[in-house]
Coordinates of C-alpha atoms in Angstrom, one line a residue:
M723 CA 51.9 24.5 -12.5
I724 CA 50.3 23.2 -15.6
G725 CA 46.7 24.7 -16.5
G726 CA 43.8 22.6 -16.8
N727 CA 43.9 23.4 -20.7
E728 CA 47.8 22.9 -21.0
S729 CA 49.5 19.8 -22.7
C730 CA 49.6 16.7 -20.2
T731 CA 52.2 14.9 -22.6
A732 CA 55.1 15.7 -24.1
G733 CA 54.4 14.9 -27.9
P734 CA 54.5 17.1 -30.9
I735 CA 50.5 17.5 -30.1
P736 CA 49.0 19.3 -27.2
M737 CA 46.1 17.8 -25.2
S738 CA 43.7 19.0 -22.5
Y739 CA 43.3 16.8 -19.7
L740 CA 40.2 15.4 -20.6
T741 CA 41.4 14.6 -24.3
C742 CA 44.4 12.9 -22.8
L743 CA 42.3 10.7 -20.2
T744 CA 40.2 9.7 -23.4
Y745 CA 43.2 8.9 -25.5
I746 CA 44.7 6.6 -22.5
L747 CA 41.3 4.6 -22.3
G748 CA 40.9 4.5 -26.1
E749 CA 44.6 3.1 -26.1
W750 CA 43.5 0.8 -23.0
T751 CA 40.4 -0.3 -24.1
G752 CA 40.8 -0.7 -27.7
V753 CA 37.8 0.9 -28.6
E754 CA 37.9 3.7 -31.2
H755 CA 35.9 6.7 -30.7
I756 CA 35.5 6.1 -27.1
E757 CA 34.6 9.9 -26.5
D758 CA 31.0 9.1 -28.0
Y759 CA 30.6 6.6 -25.9
L760 CA 31.7 8.3 -22.9
S761 CA 29.6 11.2 -23.9
Y762 CA 26.4 8.7 -24.1
A763 CA 27.0 7.3 -20.7
V764 CA 27.1 10.6 -19.3
Y765 CA 23.9 11.6 -21.0
L766 CA 22.4 8.5 -19.4
L767 CA 23.4 9.4 -16.1
W768 CA 22.0 12.8 -16.3
V769 CA 18.9 11.6 -17.5
L770 CA 18.5 8.6 -14.8
F771 CA 20.1 10.2 -11.9
P772 CA 16.1 11.8 -10.5
L773 CA 15.1 8.1 -10.6
A774 CA 18.1 6.9 -8.9
V775 CA 17.7 9.3 -6.2
V776 CA 14.4 8.1 -5.5
F777 CA 15.1 4.7 -4.9
L778 CA 17.9 5.5 -2.7
L779 CA 15.9 7.8 -0.7
P780 CA 14.0 5.5 1.7
G781 CA 17.5 4.1 2.3
V782 CA 17.4 7.2 4.7
L783 CA 15.4 5.4 7.3
V784 CA 17.3 2.3 7.3
I785 CA 20.4 4.8 8.1
L786 CA 18.8 6.3 10.7
F787 CA 17.5 2.8 12.2
Y788 CA 21.2 2.0 12.3
V789 CA 22.7 5.0 13.5
S790 CA 19.8 4.6 16.7
I791 CA 21.2 1.1 17.4
L792 CA 25.1 2.8 17.2
L793 CA 23.8 5.3 19.9
L794 CA 22.2 2.7 22.1
H795 CA 25.2 0.5 21.9
I796 CA 27.3 3.8 23.2
Y797 CA 24.6 4.5 25.7
K798 CA 25.0 1.0 27.3
R799 CA 28.7 1.1 27.2
K800 CA 28.9 4.5 29.2
N801 CA 26.5 3.8 31.4
E802 CA 27.0 0.0 32.2
L803 CA 27.9 0.8 35.9
K804 CA 24.8 2.4 36.7
E805 CA 22.8 -0.6 35.5
A806 CA 22.9 -2.3 38.6
Y807 CA 21.4 0.5 40.4
S808 CA 18.8 1.9 38.4
N809 CA 15.6 0.6 37.6
D810 CA 15.0 3.1 34.5
F811 CA 18.5 2.1 32.8
W812 CA 17.1 2.8 29.0
D813 CA 14.9 5.7 29.7
G814 CA 17.8 8.2 28.6
A815 CA 18.4 6.3 25.8
K816 CA 14.5 6.6 24.8
Q817 CA 14.8 10.2 25.4
M818 CA 17.7 10.4 23.2
L819 CA 16.1 8.5 20.4
A820 CA 13.0 10.3 20.7
T821 CA 14.5 13.4 20.0
L822 CA 16.6 12.2 17.4
W823 CA 13.5 10.6 15.3
D824 CA 11.0 13.9 16.5
G825 CA 14.1 15.7 15.0
H826 CA 13.9 14.4 11.5
G827 CA 10.0 14.0 11.3
R828 CA 9.9 18.1 12.0
I829 CA 12.6 19.0 9.6
W830 CA 11.5 16.5 6.7
H831 CA 8.1 16.0 7.2
G832 CA 6.8 18.9 9.2
Y833 CA 5.6 16.1 11.7
E834 CA 1.9 17.0 13.7
L835 CA 0.2 15.0 16.4
H836 CA -3.6 15.5 16.5
G837 CA -5.9 14.2 18.9
A838 CA -3.5 12.9 21.6
E839 CA -5.7 13.8 24.1
N840 CA -7.8 10.7 22.8
I841 CA -5.3 8.4 24.4
P842 CA -6.7 7.4 27.8
E843 CA -4.2 7.4 30.7
G844 CA -4.4 4.0 31.5
P845 CA -4.3 0.9 29.0
G846 CA -5.5 0.7 25.5
L847 CA -4.9 -0.6 22.0
I848 CA -4.0 1.7 19.0
V849 CA -5.1 0.4 15.7
F850 CA -3.1 2.2 12.8
Y851 CA -3.4 2.2 8.9
H852 CA 0.1 1.0 7.9
G853 CA 2.1 2.9 5.2
A854 CA 4.9 1.6 3.2
T855 CA 7.1 2.1 6.2
P856 CA 6.5 2.5 9.8
A857 CA 8.2 5.8 9.8
D858 CA 5.0 7.5 10.8
Y859 CA 4.2 5.4 14.0
V860 CA 7.9 6.1 15.1
Y861 CA 7.6 9.6 14.8
F862 CA 4.3 9.0 16.9
M863 CA 5.9 7.3 19.4
A864 CA 8.7 9.7 19.7
R865 CA 6.0 12.9 19.9
L866 CA 4.2 10.8 22.6
L867 CA 6.9 10.3 25.0
I868 CA 8.4 14.0 24.6
Q869 CA 4.8 15.8 25.1
R870 CA 3.0 13.6 27.4
K871 CA 6.2 11.6 28.8
R872 CA 3.9 8.1 27.4
Y873 CA 5.6 5.1 26.0
C874 CA 3.7 3.0 23.4
H875 CA 4.9 -0.5 22.6
V876 CA 4.3 -2.0 19.2
V877 CA 3.5 -5.3 17.4
A878 CA 5.7 -6.2 14.8
D879 CA 5.9 -8.7 12.1
H880 CA 8.0 -11.8 12.6
F881 CA 10.8 -11.1 10.1
V882 CA 11.6 -7.6 12.2
F883 CA 13.0 -9.8 14.8
R884 CA 15.6 -11.5 12.1
L885 CA 17.2 -8.2 10.9
P886 CA 20.9 -7.8 11.3
G887 CA 21.6 -5.9 14.5
F888 CA 18.2 -4.7 15.3
K889 CA 18.1 -6.8 18.5
I890 CA 18.8 -4.2 20.9
L891 CA 16.6 -1.5 19.2
L892 CA 13.9 -3.9 19.9
D893 CA 14.6 -4.7 23.2
V894 CA 15.1 -1.1 24.4
H895 CA 11.5 -0.3 23.0
G896 CA 9.8 -3.3 24.1
V897 CA 8.8 -4.4 20.5
M898 CA 6.5 -7.5 20.8
H899 CA 6.3 -10.5 18.4
G900 CA 2.2 -10.5 19.1
P901 CA 1.2 -13.7 20.8
K902 CA -2.4 -12.7 22.2
E903 CA -1.5 -13.8 25.5
E904 CA 1.6 -11.6 25.6
C905 CA -0.4 -8.6 24.4
V906 CA -3.2 -9.5 26.8
T907 CA -0.9 -9.3 29.8
A908 CA 0.9 -6.3 28.9
L909 CA -2.3 -4.4 28.5
K910 CA -3.7 -5.8 32.2
K911 CA -0.2 -4.5 33.3
G912 CA -1.4 -1.0 32.2
C913 CA 0.8 -0.6 28.9
L914 CA -0.3 1.0 25.7
I915 CA 0.2 -1.0 22.7
A916 CA 0.3 -0.5 19.2
I917 CA -0.7 -2.8 16.5
A918 CA -1.6 -2.4 12.4
P919 CA -3.6 -5.4 11.8
G920 CA -3.0 -5.2 7.8
G921 CA 0.7 -5.7 8.7
V922 CA 3.5 -6.3 6.0
R923 CA 0.8 -7.1 3.2
E924 CA -0.9 -3.8 3.8
A925 CA 2.0 -2.0 3.6
L926 CA 3.4 -3.2 0.5
F927 CA 0.3 -3.6 -1.5
S928 CA -2.2 -0.9 -0.4
D929 CA -2.0 2.2 -2.6
E930 CA -2.4 5.9 -3.2
M931 CA -6.4 4.6 -3.0
Y932 CA -5.4 3.9 1.2
T933 CA -7.6 0.5 0.9
I934 CA -7.4 -1.2 4.3
I935 CA -5.7 -4.8 3.8
W936 CA -6.6 -6.6 6.7
G937 CA -8.1 -9.9 5.5
N938 CA -9.8 -12.2 8.3
R939 CA -7.6 -10.9 10.9
K940 CA -9.5 -10.3 14.0
G941 CA -7.1 -11.4 16.8
F942 CA -6.6 -7.7 17.8
A943 CA -10.3 -7.5 18.8
Q944 CA -10.0 -10.3 20.6
V945 CA -6.7 -9.1 22.6
A946 CA -8.7 -5.9 23.3
I947 CA -12.1 -8.0 24.8
D948 CA -9.6 -10.2 27.0
A949 CA -7.8 -7.0 28.5
K950 CA -11.2 -5.4 28.9
V951 CA -9.4 -1.9 27.2
P952 CA -10.8 0.2 24.6
I953 CA -9.5 0.7 20.9
I954 CA -7.7 3.6 19.8
P955 CA -7.8 4.0 15.5
M956 CA -5.1 6.4 14.4
F957 CA -3.9 7.4 10.7
T958 CA -1.2 9.3 9.3
Q959 CA -2.1 11.7 6.2
N960 CA -0.1 11.5 3.2
V961 CA 1.8 8.2 4.9
R962 CA 1.4 6.9 1.1
E963 CA 2.9 10.0 -0.7
G964 CA 5.8 9.9 1.5
I965 CA 7.1 6.4 0.3
R966 CA 5.4 4.4 -2.2
T967 CA 5.9 0.7 -3.4
L968 CA 6.0 -1.3 -6.8
G969 CA 3.0 -3.7 -5.2
G970 CA 1.0 -3.0 -8.1
I971 CA 3.3 -5.4 -9.8
K972 CA 1.9 -9.0 -9.9
I973 CA 5.4 -10.9 -9.7
F974 CA 6.3 -9.1 -6.5
R975 CA 2.8 -10.0 -4.9
S976 CA 3.3 -13.8 -6.2
L977 CA 6.9 -13.6 -4.3
Y978 CA 5.8 -12.1 -1.3
E979 CA 3.0 -14.7 -0.7
R980 CA 5.8 -17.7 -1.2
I981 CA 8.7 -16.3 1.1
R982 CA 6.5 -13.9 2.9
L983 CA 9.5 -11.4 3.1
P984 CA 9.0 -7.7 2.4
V985 CA 10.9 -7.8 -1.2
V986 CA 8.9 -5.1 -2.9
P987 CA 11.0 -2.0 -4.3
M988 CA 10.4 0.8 -2.6
Y989 CA 11.0 4.5 -3.8
G990 CA 10.4 8.1 -2.6
G991 CA 11.2 9.4 0.8
F992 CA 9.6 12.7 -0.5
P993 CA 9.5 15.6 2.5
V994 CA 5.7 15.4 2.2
K995 CA 3.5 16.9 5.0
L996 CA 2.7 14.0 7.8
R997 CA -0.5 14.3 10.2
T998 CA -1.1 11.9 12.7
F999 CA -4.9 12.1 13.7
I1000 CA -6.1 10.1 16.5
G1001 CA -9.8 9.1 16.7
E1002 CA -12.0 8.7 19.4
P1003 CA -11.7 5.3 21.7
I1004 CA -13.9 2.5 21.3
P1005 CA -14.9 1.5 24.5
Y1006 CA -14.8 -2.0 26.0
E1007 CA -18.3 -3.6 25.6
P1008 CA -18.4 -6.9 27.3
N1009 CA -21.0 -8.2 25.3
I1010 CA -19.4 -7.5 22.1
T1011 CA -17.8 -10.4 19.8
A1012 CA -14.5 -9.9 18.1
E1013 CA -16.0 -10.0 14.7
E1014 CA -18.3 -6.8 15.6
L1015 CA -15.6 -5.3 17.2
T1016 CA -13.2 -5.9 14.3
A1017 CA -15.7 -4.2 11.9
K1018 CA -16.4 -1.3 14.4
T1019 CA -12.9 -0.9 14.4
K1020 CA -12.3 -0.7 10.5
A1021 CA -15.3 1.7 9.9
A1022 CA -13.7 4.2 12.3
L1023 CA -10.2 3.7 10.9
Q1024 CA -11.8 4.3 7.6
A1025 CA -14.0 7.4 8.8
L1026 CA -10.4 9.1 9.9
I1027 CA -9.0 8.2 6.1
E1028 CA -11.9 9.6 4.4
K1029 CA -12.0 12.7 6.9
H1030 CA -8.3 13.4 6.8
Q1031 CA -7.4 11.7 3.2
K1032 CA -7.8 13.2 -0.1
I1033 CA -8.1 10.3 -2.3
P1034 CA -6.3 9.2 -4.4
G1035 CA -3.3 10.7 -2.7
N1036 CA -1.0 12.9 -4.6
I1037 CA 2.5 13.4 -4.2
F1038 CA 2.6 17.2 -5.5
R1039 CA -0.3 18.0 -3.5
A1040 CA 1.3 16.1 -0.6
L1041 CA 4.5 18.1 -1.0
M1042 CA 2.4 21.4 -1.4
E1043 CA 1.0 20.6 1.8
R1044 CA 4.2 20.5 3.3
F1045 CA 5.0 24.4 2.7
Q1046 CA 2.0 25.7 3.7
T1047 CA 2.2 27.9 7.0
Q1048 CA -1.7 27.2 8.0
K1049 CA -2.2 24.1 9.9
K1050 CA -4.6 21.6 9.2
E1051 CA -7.6 22.0 11.2
D1052 CA -8.6 18.8 13.4

């Protein structure tokens, strides 16, 4: 057996394995003093490794989504004989995925849900601020299902329905395209629906100042008026510090406006503290207009942000909050 410092050649000059490898690479590539280039490459790898990590960590959420999809396919295969005899075929799968996502939220972010008592027993429209990813909403949905056995549908952007493999996940969770008529019908049936009026634009181009980017969108308000349901504002503390985007770079904003796809790079995946706060419901008023209700909802959401979020957001502070033992009061 040859040790690490023993010769790897039978020549007159003994060489270590590393020296031998360097020699072989030099002979193969024809590059003189290749060991200098290798040393420089190792140095660059050492310097750039932390940067690579912060861009790769958001991919964990993508992996979790596809793990969820795989589990749904397995669940369907194992229970397809029961499908003909059950009206709640996917209930077990929903509970399973809720446990998976709630576990991730607890372990990675110490996730907390405050104000769940503000959610009415009947139908309601939850309006929330959109972070760079919808992870905080998924944590909320999972916690709500586990604690209160209540399910919440969500309105998603059209591009989500074109993601490969996502169809079964969207179907099982009743994710909606968002036509007003579909939302009104679901609310009249007693469903709870969540929507982020800022959508992808708010997700990509808001920043640590937590600016609400709704533009002229007021369709959600008209839906609440037509369905005669309350609006419930919701905000997650530190959602911008968990994952951030490079939306401040103008070229990415221009590219998005052209193709309307979320092509803006993201970085982070930091284990910051996440707390979701649910505000008091805005009750249905028969004589209110969509414009007035939109302004009222925006003011209520802004009040939640000002109350529970230190602005500008700070990643280091959010990380420290993650490891504080005392919970923040409502």
